[in-house]
Amino acid sequence: MADTVLYEVSDGLATITLNRPEAMNALNIATKVALREAAESAAGDTAVRAILLTAAGDRAFCVGQDLKEHIGLLASDRETGSGQTMSTVKEHYNPIVRALAGAAKPVVAAVNGVAAGAGFGFALTADYRVVADTASFNTSFAGVALTADSGISWTLPRVIGPSRAADLLLFPRSISAQDALELGIANRVVPAAELRAEAEKVARTLASGPTVAYAAIKEAVAYGLTHSLEETLEKEDELQTRAGQSEDHAIAVQAFVNKEKPKYVGR
Ligand SMILES: CC(C)(COP(=O)(O)OP(=O)(O)OC[C@H]1O[C@@H](n2cnc3c(N)ncnc32)[C@H](O)[C@@H]1OP(=O)(O)O)[C@@H](O)C(=O)NCCC(=O)NCCSC(=O)/C=C1/CC=CC=CO1
């Protein structure tokens, strides 16, 4: 059986590829376990300075929980009275989101097709989304009588505002790439044939950039969303001190003075 998730590291960039194109990259148990491992490896490896999350095929990025597997698991829950099935949120979805959102390095999503349910949630954990013009987004959860998971109730209102997020969660429907761009869900929309190259260009730029500063920017933005201005100023002071002590800061300033392009080392 082919690997359900591919993992490759080159020149500081970890590429994680969901690899069940024949099943719209739906998340069966094997895929969730492999994705969790890949996300945790990429987040924890200091040699990895950026992460690219994408999927195989041209139809789907990820349609969320594999409902064809899920129906069998629900039936066996009913037979055994175990209620095990929904523990996947704690066991798989939450750790995947924690690893990607908490990674001290930029995460880029290359959204190659429909992103639905948890697939939409995973795309939103990325710091930057490059989206194929043929892709679409659908919250889907209420369509299968479920509430939000994969962090989407945290990320979506922050990206598009609480009123629009409630609308998309209560009335799931497919949002085109162009509408996603206008809403701020997509950072860039590119022709489908150019998606991989364009997203990789963005991710490789970030992978060769000032990693300590990027991690601090990511932390500062998340912090600022849930703290007062006064607390955020304190946090910025702490994070700016950290960035200012990095080797890359010294390299950048020297390069500026020398009128050269900086060659960052990621420390
Ligand atoms: C809007 C769609 C995503 C795409 O629509 P469309 O492009 O018209 O494609 P379809 O014709 O509907 O689908 C093509 C084939 O793919 C199969 N498929 C689609 N989604 C899934 C899925 N999630 N699981 C399994 N298979 C899927 C579909 O059956 C077709 O197969 P056949 O060719 O054999 O017929 C649309 O497909 C859609 O709405 N899909 C459902 C999205 C969804 O509800 N996802 C799950 C949300 S819940 C979740 O993600 C997380 C959890 C977490 C914890 C526990 C439990 C559940 O969910």
Coordinates of C-alpha atoms and ligand atoms in Angstrom, one line a residue:
M1 CA 0.0 0.0 0.0
A2 CA 1.3 3.5 -0.9
D3 CA 2.3 5.8 2.0
T4 CA -0.7 8.0 2.9
V5 CA 1.6 10.9 3.8
L6 CA 4.9 11.7 2.1
Y7 CA 7.6 13.5 4.1
E8 CA 10.7 15.0 2.5
V9 CA 13.3 17.5 3.8
S10 CA 15.6 19.4 1.5
D11 CA 17.6 22.6 2.1
G12 CA 15.8 23.3 5.4
L13 CA 12.3 22.9 3.9
A14 CA 10.1 20.0 5.1
T15 CA 7.4 19.1 2.5
I16 CA 4.4 17.1 3.9
T17 CA 2.2 15.7 1.2
L18 CA -1.2 14.1 1.9
N19 CA -1.1 11.1 -0.5
R20 CA -4.6 9.6 -1.0
P21 CA -5.6 11.4 -4.2
E22 CA -8.0 8.5 -5.1
A23 CA -9.9 9.2 -1.8
M24 CA -9.8 13.0 -2.1
N25 CA -7.0 12.9 0.5
A26 CA -9.7 12.0 3.2
L27 CA -8.3 11.4 6.6
N28 CA -8.5 7.8 7.5
I29 CA -6.8 6.6 10.7
A30 CA -3.5 5.6 8.9
T31 CA -3.4 9.1 7.3
K32 CA -4.0 10.9 10.6
V33 CA -1.3 8.9 12.4
A34 CA 1.2 9.6 9.6
L35 CA 0.3 13.3 9.4
R36 CA 0.7 13.7 13.1
E37 CA 4.2 12.0 12.9
A38 CA 5.2 14.2 10.0
A39 CA 3.9 17.4 11.5
E40 CA 5.7 16.7 14.8
S41 CA 8.9 15.7 13.1
A42 CA 8.9 18.9 11.0
A43 CA 8.1 21.1 14.0
G44 CA 10.7 19.5 16.2
D45 CA 13.6 19.3 13.8
T46 CA 15.9 22.4 14.1
A47 CA 17.3 21.7 10.6
V48 CA 13.8 22.3 9.2
R49 CA 13.3 26.1 8.8
A50 CA 9.9 26.1 7.0
I51 CA 7.2 23.6 6.3
L52 CA 5.2 23.2 3.1
L53 CA 1.8 21.3 3.5
T54 CA 0.2 20.1 0.4
A55 CA -1.6 17.1 -1.2
A56 CA -1.4 14.8 -4.2
G57 CA -3.7 15.1 -7.2
D58 CA -5.5 18.0 -8.7
R59 CA -9.0 17.5 -7.2
A60 CA -8.6 17.7 -3.4
F61 CA -6.3 19.2 -0.8
C62 CA -8.2 17.2 1.9
V63 CA -11.9 16.6 2.4
G64 CA -11.5 16.0 6.2
Q65 CA -12.5 12.9 8.1
D66 CA -12.8 9.8 5.9
L67 CA -16.6 9.4 6.2
K68 CA -16.5 6.0 4.5
E69 CA -14.2 4.7 7.2
H70 CA -16.0 6.7 9.9
I71 CA -19.4 5.1 9.3
G72 CA -17.9 1.7 10.1
L73 CA -16.2 3.0 13.3
L74 CA -19.5 4.6 14.4
A75 CA -21.3 1.3 13.9
S76 CA -18.7 -0.6 15.9
D77 CA -19.0 2.0 18.7
R78 CA -22.7 1.4 18.8
E79 CA -22.1 -2.4 19.0
T80 CA -19.5 -2.2 21.7
G81 CA -20.9 0.9 23.5
S82 CA -17.3 2.2 23.6
G83 CA -17.7 5.7 22.1
Q84 CA -14.0 5.4 20.9
T85 CA -14.5 7.0 17.5
M86 CA -14.5 10.6 18.5
S87 CA -11.3 10.3 20.5
T88 CA -9.7 11.0 17.2
V89 CA -10.0 14.7 18.0
K90 CA -7.7 14.3 21.0
E91 CA -5.5 11.7 19.5
H92 CA -5.0 13.0 16.0
Y93 CA -6.6 16.4 15.1
N94 CA -5.5 18.4 18.1
P95 CA -1.8 17.2 18.0
I96 CA -1.6 17.9 14.3
V97 CA -2.9 21.4 14.7
R98 CA -0.7 22.0 17.8
A99 CA 2.4 20.9 15.9
L100 CA 1.7 23.1 12.8
A101 CA 0.4 26.2 14.6
G102 CA 3.0 26.0 17.3
A103 CA 6.0 25.3 15.1
A104 CA 8.7 27.9 15.6
K105 CA 9.0 28.3 11.8
P106 CA 6.7 29.4 9.0
V107 CA 4.1 27.0 7.6
V108 CA 2.9 27.4 4.0
A109 CA -0.1 25.5 2.6
A110 CA -0.3 24.8 -1.1
V111 CA -4.0 24.2 -1.5
N112 CA -4.4 22.2 -4.7
G113 CA -8.1 21.4 -4.6
V114 CA -11.1 21.3 -2.3
A115 CA -10.3 21.8 1.4
A116 CA -13.3 20.6 3.5
G117 CA -13.9 20.0 7.2
A118 CA -10.6 19.3 9.0
G119 CA -8.9 19.8 5.6
F120 CA -10.0 23.5 5.7
G121 CA -8.9 23.6 9.4
F122 CA -5.4 22.3 8.5
A123 CA -5.1 24.9 5.7
L124 CA -6.0 27.6 8.2
T125 CA -3.2 26.5 10.6
A126 CA -0.7 27.6 8.0
D127 CA 0.8 31.1 8.2
Y128 CA 0.5 31.6 4.4
R129 CA -1.9 30.0 1.9
V130 CA -1.1 29.7 -1.8
V131 CA -4.3 28.5 -3.5
A132 CA -4.9 27.0 -7.0
D133 CA -7.5 28.9 -8.9
T134 CA -9.5 25.6 -9.2
A135 CA -9.5 25.0 -5.4
S136 CA -12.4 25.7 -3.0
F137 CA -13.1 25.7 0.7
N138 CA -16.1 24.2 2.6
T139 CA -16.4 24.0 6.4
S140 CA -18.6 20.9 6.0
F141 CA -18.9 20.1 9.7
A142 CA -22.6 21.1 10.2
G143 CA -23.4 19.2 7.0
V144 CA -22.6 15.9 8.8
A145 CA -24.2 17.2 12.1
L146 CA -20.9 18.0 13.7
T147 CA -19.4 21.1 15.3
A148 CA -16.0 22.6 14.5
D149 CA -12.7 21.0 15.1
S150 CA -9.1 21.2 13.9
G151 CA -8.9 24.6 15.4
I152 CA -11.3 26.2 12.8
S153 CA -13.4 27.9 15.5
W154 CA -10.2 29.7 16.5
T155 CA -8.6 30.4 13.2
L156 CA -11.6 31.1 10.9
P157 CA -13.1 34.0 13.0
R158 CA -9.6 35.5 13.3
V159 CA -9.1 35.3 9.5
I160 CA -12.5 36.5 8.3
G161 CA -14.3 37.8 11.4
P162 CA -16.8 36.1 13.7
S163 CA -19.9 37.0 11.8
R164 CA -18.7 35.5 8.5
A165 CA -17.2 32.5 10.3
A166 CA -20.5 31.7 11.9
D167 CA -22.2 32.1 8.5
L168 CA -19.8 29.6 6.9
L169 CA -20.0 27.2 9.8
L170 CA -23.8 27.3 10.1
F171 CA -24.4 27.2 6.3
P172 CA -21.6 25.1 4.8
R173 CA -21.0 25.7 1.1
S174 CA -18.2 25.8 -1.3
I175 CA -16.2 29.1 -1.4
S176 CA -14.3 29.6 -4.6
A177 CA -10.6 30.4 -4.6
Q178 CA -11.4 33.9 -5.8
D179 CA -13.9 34.5 -3.0
A180 CA -11.3 33.0 -0.5
L181 CA -8.8 35.6 -1.7
E182 CA -11.3 38.4 -1.1
L183 CA -12.2 37.0 2.3
G184 CA -8.5 36.7 3.3
I185 CA -8.6 32.9 3.5
A186 CA -6.1 32.7 0.5
N187 CA -3.0 34.9 0.5
R188 CA -2.4 34.2 -3.2
V189 CA -4.4 32.5 -5.9
V190 CA -2.3 31.1 -8.8
P191 CA -3.2 29.0 -11.9
A192 CA -3.4 25.4 -10.8
A193 CA -0.5 24.3 -13.1
E194 CA 1.8 26.8 -11.3
L195 CA 0.7 26.1 -7.7
R196 CA 3.5 23.7 -6.7
A197 CA 6.2 25.9 -8.1
E198 CA 4.8 29.1 -6.7
A199 CA 4.1 27.7 -3.2
E200 CA 7.6 26.1 -3.1
K201 CA 9.2 29.4 -4.1
V202 CA 7.4 31.1 -1.1
A203 CA 8.3 28.2 1.2
R204 CA 12.0 28.1 0.1
T205 CA 12.3 31.9 0.6
L206 CA 11.1 31.5 4.1
A207 CA 13.3 28.4 4.7
S208 CA 16.4 30.5 3.8
G209 CA 15.2 33.5 5.9
P210 CA 15.8 34.7 9.5
T211 CA 14.2 31.8 11.3
V212 CA 14.4 33.2 14.8
A213 CA 12.7 36.4 13.7
Y214 CA 10.0 34.5 11.8
A215 CA 9.3 32.4 14.9
A216 CA 9.1 35.5 17.0
I217 CA 6.7 37.2 14.5
K218 CA 4.5 34.1 14.5
E219 CA 4.5 34.1 18.3
A220 CA 3.9 37.8 18.6
V221 CA 0.9 37.8 16.2
A222 CA -0.7 34.9 18.1
Y223 CA 0.0 36.5 21.4
G224 CA -1.3 39.9 20.4
L225 CA -4.7 38.4 19.4
T226 CA -5.5 37.3 22.9
H227 CA -3.7 39.9 25.1
S228 CA -4.0 43.6 25.9
L229 CA -1.8 46.2 24.2
E230 CA 0.2 46.6 27.5
E231 CA 0.8 42.8 27.7
T232 CA 1.7 42.8 24.0
L233 CA 4.2 45.6 24.3
E234 CA 6.0 43.5 27.0
K235 CA 5.9 40.4 24.8
E236 CA 7.3 42.4 21.9
D237 CA 10.1 43.6 24.1
E238 CA 11.0 40.0 25.0
L239 CA 10.7 38.7 21.5
Q240 CA 12.6 41.6 19.9
T241 CA 15.4 41.0 22.4
R242 CA 15.5 37.4 21.3
A243 CA 15.6 38.3 17.6
G244 CA 18.2 41.0 18.2
Q245 CA 20.5 38.4 19.8
S246 CA 20.3 36.0 16.9
E247 CA 23.2 35.5 14.5
D248 CA 20.9 36.3 11.7
H249 CA 20.3 39.8 13.0
A250 CA 24.0 40.5 13.0
I251 CA 24.3 39.0 9.5
A252 CA 21.4 41.2 8.2
V253 CA 22.8 44.4 9.6
Q254 CA 26.3 43.7 8.3
A255 CA 24.9 42.8 4.9
F256 CA 22.8 46.1 4.8
V257 CA 25.9 48.2 5.7
N258 CA 28.0 46.3 3.0
K259 CA 25.2 46.6 0.5
E260 CA 25.1 42.8 0.1
K261 CA 22.4 40.2 0.2
P262 CA 22.3 38.5 3.6
K263 CA 23.0 34.8 3.9
Y264 CA 21.0 33.6 6.9
V265 CA 22.0 30.7 9.0
G266 CA 18.6 30.2 10.8
R267 CA 20.0 30.9 14.3
Ligands
LIG1 C1 -17.8 19.5 -1.1 C2 -17.0 18.2 -1.3 C3 -15.8 18.1 -0.4 C4 -16.6 18.0 -2.7 O1 -17.6 18.0 -3.6 P1 -17.4 17.4 -5.1 O2 -16.2 18.1 -5.7 O3 -18.8 17.6 -5.8 O4 -17.1 15.9 -4.9 P2 -18.0 14.7 -4.6 O5 -18.6 14.1 -5.8 O6 -19.0 15.0 -3.5 O7 -17.0 13.6 -4.0 C5 -16.1 12.9 -4.8 C6 -15.8 11.6 -4.2 O8 -15.1 11.8 -2.9 C7 -15.8 11.2 -1.8 N1 -15.7 12.0 -0.6 C8 -15.8 13.3 -0.5 N2 -15.6 13.7 0.8 C9 -15.4 12.6 1.5 C10 -15.1 12.3 2.8 N3 -15.0 13.3 3.7 N4 -14.9 11.0 3.2 C11 -14.9 10.0 2.3 N5 -15.2 10.2 1.0 C12 -15.4 11.5 0.6 C13 -17.3 11.2 -2.3 O9 -18.0 10.3 -1.6 C14 -17.1 10.8 -3.8 O10 -16.8 9.4 -3.9 P3 -17.5 8.5 -5.0 O11 -16.9 9.0 -6.3 O12 -17.0 7.1 -4.6 O13 -18.9 8.8 -4.9 C15 -18.0 17.0 -1.0 O14 -17.5 15.8 -1.4 C16 -18.4 16.9 0.5 O15 -19.2 17.6 1.0 N6 -17.7 16.0 1.2 C17 -17.9 15.7 2.6 C18 -17.0 16.6 3.4 C19 -17.1 16.3 4.9 O16 -18.2 16.3 5.4 N7 -16.0 16.0 5.5 C20 -15.9 15.6 6.9 C21 -16.1 16.8 7.9 S1 -15.9 16.3 9.5 C22 -14.2 16.4 9.7 O17 -13.5 16.7 8.9 C23 -13.6 16.0 11.0 C24 -14.1 15.2 11.9 C25 -13.4 15.0 13.2 C26 -13.7 14.1 14.2 C27 -14.6 13.0 14.1 C28 -15.5 12.8 13.2 C29 -15.7 13.4 12.0 O18 -15.1 14.4 11.5

